[in-house]
CSV table of C-alpha atoms (C1' of nucleotides) in Angstrom, one decimal:
chain,number,residue,atom,x,y,z
A,21,MET,CA,-2.3,-23.5,-19.3
A,22,GLU,CA,-1.5,-19.9,-19.4
A,23,MET,CA,-1.1,-17.7,-16.5
A,24,GLN,CA,-1.4,-14.0,-16.3
A,25,GLU,CA,1.7,-11.9,-15.9
A,26,ALA,CA,2.9,-12.3,-12.4
A,27,ASN,CA,3.5,-8.6,-12.2
A,28,GLN,CA,0.5,-6.7,-11.3
A,29,GLY,CA,-0.7,-4.5,-14.1
A,30,GLY,CA,2.8,-4.2,-15.4
A,31,SER,CA,3.9,-1.7,-12.8
A,32,GLU,CA,6.7,-2.5,-10.6
A,33,LEU,CA,6.4,-2.7,-7.0
A,34,SER,CA,8.2,0.2,-5.4
A,35,SER,CA,10.8,-0.9,-2.9
A,36,PRO,CA,9.4,-1.7,0.5
A,37,ASN,CA,9.2,1.4,2.5
A,38,GLN,CA,7.5,2.4,5.7
A,39,THR,CA,5.3,4.9,3.9
A,40,ILE,CA,2.3,4.1,1.7
A,41,TYR,CA,1.0,6.3,-1.0
A,42,ILE,CA,-2.7,6.2,-1.5
A,43,ASN,CA,-4.6,7.6,-4.4
A,44,ASN,CA,-8.0,7.4,-5.9
A,45,LEU,CA,-9.3,8.9,-2.7
A,46,ASN,CA,-12.7,10.6,-2.7
A,47,GLU,CA,-11.9,14.2,-3.2
A,48,LYS,CA,-15.1,15.5,-1.6
A,49,VAL,CA,-14.0,14.4,1.8
A,50,LYS,CA,-12.6,17.2,3.9
A,51,LEU,CA,-8.9,16.8,4.7
A,52,GLU,CA,-9.2,16.5,8.4
A,53,GLU,CA,-11.9,13.9,8.2
A,54,LEU,CA,-10.0,12.1,5.5
A,55,LYS,CA,-6.9,11.8,7.6
A,56,LYS,CA,-8.7,10.8,10.7
A,57,SER,CA,-10.4,8.1,8.8
A,58,LEU,CA,-7.2,6.9,7.2
A,59,ASN,CA,-5.7,6.8,10.6
A,60,LEU,CA,-8.5,4.7,11.9
A,61,VAL,CA,-8.5,2.3,9.1
A,62,PHE,CA,-4.8,1.8,9.0
A,63,SER,CA,-3.8,1.8,12.6
A,64,LYS,CA,-4.5,-1.9,13.0
A,65,PHE,CA,-1.4,-2.6,10.8
A,66,GLY,CA,0.9,-0.9,13.3
A,67,ASN,CA,1.9,2.3,14.7
A,68,ILE,CA,1.4,5.3,12.5
A,69,LEU,CA,3.8,8.2,12.7
A,70,GLU,CA,2.0,10.6,10.4
A,71,VAL,CA,-0.8,10.9,7.9
A,72,LEU,CA,-0.3,13.5,5.2
A,73,ALA,CA,-2.8,14.9,2.7
A,74,PHE,CA,-2.9,18.1,0.7
A,75,LYS,CA,-5.5,20.1,-1.0
A,76,THR,CA,-3.5,21.5,-3.9
A,77,LEU,CA,-4.8,20.4,-7.3
A,78,LYS,CA,-1.8,18.3,-7.9
A,79,HIS,CA,-2.3,16.4,-4.7
A,80,LYS,CA,-6.0,16.0,-4.3
A,81,GLY,CA,-7.2,12.6,-3.8
A,82,GLN,CA,-3.9,11.4,-2.4
A,83,ALA,CA,-2.4,10.7,0.9
A,84,TRP,CA,0.6,9.3,2.6
A,85,VAL,CA,0.5,7.2,5.7
A,86,VAL,CA,3.8,6.8,7.5
A,87,PHE,CA,4.2,3.7,9.6
A,88,GLU,CA,6.8,2.9,12.1
A,89,ASN,CA,7.8,-0.2,10.2
A,90,ALA,CA,7.9,-1.2,6.6
A,91,GLU,CA,6.3,-4.5,7.6
A,92,SER,CA,3.2,-2.6,8.6
A,93,ALA,CA,3.2,-0.8,5.3
A,94,SER,CA,3.6,-4.0,3.4
A,95,THR,CA,0.7,-5.6,5.2
A,96,ALA,CA,-1.5,-2.6,4.8
A,97,ILE,CA,-1.0,-2.6,1.0
A,98,ALA,CA,-1.8,-6.3,0.8
A,99,GLU,CA,-4.9,-6.0,2.9
A,100,MET,CA,-6.2,-2.7,1.9
A,101,ASN,CA,-5.5,-2.1,-1.8
A,102,GLY,CA,-8.8,-1.9,-3.5
A,103,TYR,CA,-10.7,-1.4,-0.2
A,104,LEU,CA,-13.8,0.7,-0.6
A,105,PHE,CA,-13.3,4.0,1.2
A,106,TYR,CA,-15.9,6.7,0.9
A,107,ASP,CA,-17.2,4.7,-2.0
A,108,LYS,CA,-14.0,4.5,-3.9
A,109,PRO,CA,-11.5,1.8,-4.1
A,110,MET,CA,-8.2,3.0,-2.5
A,111,ARG,CA,-5.2,2.4,-4.7
A,112,ILE,CA,-2.1,1.8,-2.6
A,113,GLN,CA,1.5,1.5,-3.3
A,114,PHE,CA,4.7,2.1,-1.4
A,115,ALA,CA,5.7,5.7,-1.4
A,116,LYS,CA,8.5,6.6,-3.8
A,117,THR,CA,10.6,8.4,-1.4
A,118,LYS,CA,11.3,8.4,2.3
A,119,SER,CA,9.1,10.6,4.4
A,120,ASP,CA,10.7,13.5,6.3
A,121,VAL,CA,9.7,12.2,9.6
A,122,VAL,CA,11.5,9.0,8.9
A,123,ALA,CA,14.5,10.8,7.5
A,124,LYS,CA,14.7,12.9,10.6
A,125,ALA,CA,14.7,9.8,12.7
A,126,ASP,CA,17.4,8.4,10.4
A,127,GLY,CA,19.5,11.4,10.6
A,128,THR,CA,19.4,11.5,6.8
A,129,PHE,CA,17.1,14.4,6.5
A,130,VAL,CA,18.0,17.1,4.1
A,131,PRO,CA,16.0,20.3,4.0
A,132,ARG,CA,13.6,20.6,1.1
A,133,GLU,CA,15.5,22.7,-1.4
A,134,LYS,CA,17.6,19.7,-2.3
A,135,ARG,CA,14.7,17.5,-2.6
A,136,LYS,CA,12.5,19.6,-4.8
A,137,ARG,CA,12.5,18.3,-8.4
A,138,HIS,CA,11.1,21.4,-10.0
A,139,GLU,CA,10.2,24.6,-8.5
A,140,GLU,CA,7.0,26.3,-9.2
A,141,LYS,CA,7.1,28.8,-12.1
A,142,GLY,CA,6.3,32.4,-11.5
A,143,GLY,CA,3.4,33.9,-13.3
A,144,LYS,CA,0.9,31.9,-11.3
A,145,LYS,CA,-1.2,33.8,-8.9
A,146,LYS,CA,-0.4,32.4,-5.6
A,147,LYS,CA,-3.2,30.9,-3.9
A,148,GLU,CA,-3.5,29.8,-0.4
A,149,GLN,CA,-3.3,26.2,-0.3
A,150,HIS,CA,-4.1,24.7,2.9
A,151,HIS,CA,-3.1,21.4,3.6
A,152,ASP,CA,-2.6,20.3,7.1
A,153,SER,CA,-0.4,17.8,8.3
A,154,THR,CA,-1.9,16.9,11.6
A,155,GLN,CA,0.1,14.5,13.4
A,156,MET,CA,-2.2,12.3,15.3
A,157,GLY,CA,0.4,10.2,16.8
A,158,MET,CA,-0.6,8.6,20.0
A,159,ALA,CA,-4.0,10.2,20.1
A,160,MET,CA,-5.7,7.9,17.7
A,161,ASN,CA,-3.8,4.8,17.1
A,162,SER,CA,-5.0,2.1,19.1
A,163,ALA,CA,-3.0,-0.9,19.5
A,164,TYR,CA,-4.0,-3.4,16.9
A,165,PRO,CA,-6.3,-6.1,18.1
A,166,GLY,CA,-3.9,-8.8,17.0
A,167,GLY,CA,-4.4,-10.3,13.6
A,168,TYR,CA,-5.0,-8.6,10.4
A,169,GLY,CA,-7.8,-10.8,9.2
A,170,VAL,CA,-10.5,-8.4,10.1
A,171,THR,CA,-10.7,-6.2,7.1
A,172,PRO,CA,-14.4,-5.9,6.4
A,173,PRO,CA,-15.7,-5.4,2.9
A,174,LEU,CA,-13.0,-6.5,0.6
A,175,SER,CA,-15.4,-8.9,-0.8
A,176,GLN,CA,-17.4,-6.1,-2.4
A,177,VAL,CA,-16.2,-6.0,-6.0
A,178,PRO,CA,-14.1,-2.9,-6.2
A,179,TYR,CA,-14.4,-2.3,-9.9
A,180,PRO,CA,-17.9,-3.2,-11.1
A,181,GLY,CA,-18.1,-2.3,-14.7
A,182,GLY,CA,-15.7,-0.7,-17.0
A,183,VAL,CA,-12.2,-0.6,-15.5
A,184,LYS,CA,-9.2,1.0,-16.8
A,185,PRO,CA,-6.9,-1.7,-18.0
A,186,ASN,CA,-3.8,-0.8,-16.3
A,187,LEU,CA,-4.4,0.2,-12.7
A,188,PRO,CA,-1.2,0.0,-10.8
A,189,GLU,CA,-2.5,-2.9,-8.8
A,190,ALA,CA,-5.9,-4.1,-9.5
A,191,PRO,CA,-6.6,-6.5,-6.7
A,192,ALA,CA,-7.6,-9.9,-7.9
A,193,PRO,CA,-10.8,-11.3,-6.4
A,194,PRO,CA,-10.5,-13.9,-3.7
A,195,ASN,CA,-9.6,-17.3,-5.0
A,196,ASN,CA,-7.8,-20.5,-4.1
A,197,ILE,CA,-4.4,-19.3,-5.3
A,198,LEU,CA,-2.1,-16.9,-3.5
A,199,PHE,CA,0.4,-14.7,-5.0
A,200,VAL,CA,3.4,-14.1,-2.8
A,201,GLN,CA,5.8,-11.2,-3.3
A,202,ASN,CA,8.9,-9.7,-1.7
A,203,LEU,CA,10.6,-13.0,-1.1
A,204,PRO,CA,14.4,-13.0,-0.8
A,205,HIS,CA,15.7,-14.2,-4.1
A,206,GLU,CA,17.3,-17.2,-2.6
A,207,THR,CA,14.0,-18.5,-1.1
A,208,ALA,CA,13.6,-22.2,-1.7
A,209,PRO,CA,10.2,-23.6,-2.6
A,210,MET,CA,10.6,-26.0,0.2
A,211,MET,CA,10.8,-23.2,2.7
A,212,LEU,CA,7.5,-21.8,1.5
A,213,GLN,CA,6.0,-25.2,1.5
A,214,VAL,CA,6.9,-25.6,5.2
A,215,LEU,CA,5.2,-22.4,6.0
A,216,PHE,CA,2.1,-22.8,3.9
A,217,SER,CA,1.5,-26.5,4.5
A,218,GLN,CA,0.6,-25.8,8.1
A,219,TYR,CA,-2.7,-24.5,6.8
A,220,PRO,CA,-5.4,-26.9,5.8
A,221,GLY,CA,-6.2,-27.3,2.1
A,222,PHE,CA,-2.6,-26.7,1.1
A,223,LYS,CA,-1.8,-28.1,-2.4
A,224,GLU,CA,1.4,-26.8,-3.8
A,225,VAL,CA,3.9,-24.1,-4.2
A,226,ARG,CA,5.0,-22.9,-7.6
A,227,MET,CA,7.9,-20.6,-8.2
A,228,VAL,CA,8.8,-18.9,-11.3
A,229,GLU,CA,12.4,-19.3,-12.2
A,230,ALA,CA,12.5,-16.3,-14.5
A,231,LYS,CA,11.2,-14.1,-11.7
A,232,PRO,CA,12.8,-14.5,-8.4
A,233,GLY,CA,11.1,-13.2,-5.3
A,234,ILE,CA,7.6,-14.4,-6.1
A,235,ALA,CA,5.6,-17.6,-5.7
A,236,PHE,CA,2.2,-19.0,-6.3
A,237,VAL,CA,0.7,-21.1,-3.6
A,238,GLU,CA,-2.4,-23.1,-4.3
A,239,PHE,CA,-5.0,-24.3,-1.8
A,240,ALA,CA,-8.0,-26.4,-2.3
A,241,ASP,CA,-10.5,-23.5,-2.0
A,242,GLU,CA,-10.6,-19.9,-1.4
A,243,MET,CA,-11.6,-20.1,2.2
A,244,GLN,CA,-8.5,-22.0,3.0
A,245,SER,CA,-6.2,-19.8,0.9
A,246,THR,CA,-7.7,-16.8,2.8
A,247,VAL,CA,-6.9,-18.3,6.2
A,248,ALA,CA,-3.3,-19.0,5.1
A,249,MET,CA,-3.0,-15.5,3.6
A,250,HIS,CA,-4.1,-13.8,6.8
A,251,GLY,CA,-2.0,-16.1,8.9
A,252,LEU,CA,1.2,-15.5,7.0
A,253,GLN,CA,0.7,-11.9,5.8
A,254,GLY,CA,3.8,-9.9,6.5
A,255,PHE,CA,5.7,-12.9,7.8
A,256,LYS,CA,9.4,-12.2,7.5
A,257,ILE,CA,11.8,-14.4,5.7
A,258,GLU,CA,15.3,-13.0,6.2
A,259,GLN,CA,13.9,-9.6,7.0
A,260,ASN,CA,11.6,-9.5,4.0
A,261,PRO,CA,8.0,-9.3,5.0
A,262,MET,CA,5.9,-11.5,2.6
A,263,LEU,CA,3.3,-9.6,0.7
A,264,ILE,CA,0.5,-11.9,-0.1
A,265,THR,CA,-2.5,-11.3,-2.4
A,266,TYR,CA,-4.8,-13.4,-4.4
A,267,ALA,CA,-3.4,-14.5,-7.7
A,268,LYS,CA,-4.9,-13.3,-10.9
A,269,LYS,CA,-6.7,-16.1,-12.6
B,22,DA,C1',-4.2,11.6,-13.4
B,23,DG,C1',-1.6,13.5,-10.0
B,24,DC,C1',4.5,10.9,-5.1
B,25,DA,C1',4.9,15.3,-0.3
B,26,DC,C1',6.6,16.8,3.9
B,27,DA,C1',5.4,24.5,2.0
DNA sequence: AGCACA
């Protein structure tokens, strides 16, 4: 039988990073509210260092959430990609580059001139563009209740009717097969079996030789796959947090 | 659509 490309929508997964990049956000929402809400929704995945969003035309509808750990970011992507937020499904990926707050902590921070790709050309009337970058560090992040399984309405179908064919990561609907990513290349099927077979309904692990780092894990039904997914989401194998989603059928 | 921290 044939199987869909393992890779989601043909776009590569950016390398794991502690910052997530979110787009397809509802542009009508005011920035402050947007950031507050993002903070609320994402704080259960771990401590958030900063939430950034901007109002400029080039950056509308997008935001960055900087976590303290890459593991949190990874879990947040797996759990929240496609989540309806102000009536639109969030599209989430790892950020392409390291956030300044993180670089500052690293000691690798280099002031912006080096990092700018292209400067703005003259001839444009300069407009005030306010974007604020509130840092709501301690204020709003509550410690997470323990367990990620509590994401509410993922069951609502994110893309009802006509969908653009190549979304970066169109989340597959819940089903009995899990798609596991971000595994160390040397991960043995047996190791995965040990992990997943603790969950009821486990059937088998399938790994794709041609594509190291991923695996399919089949359960008897979707309730059982869901339990396993939430139980093992972000579980680290040799430092790599597993990223588990439903497989595309 | 669009990956920044002015």
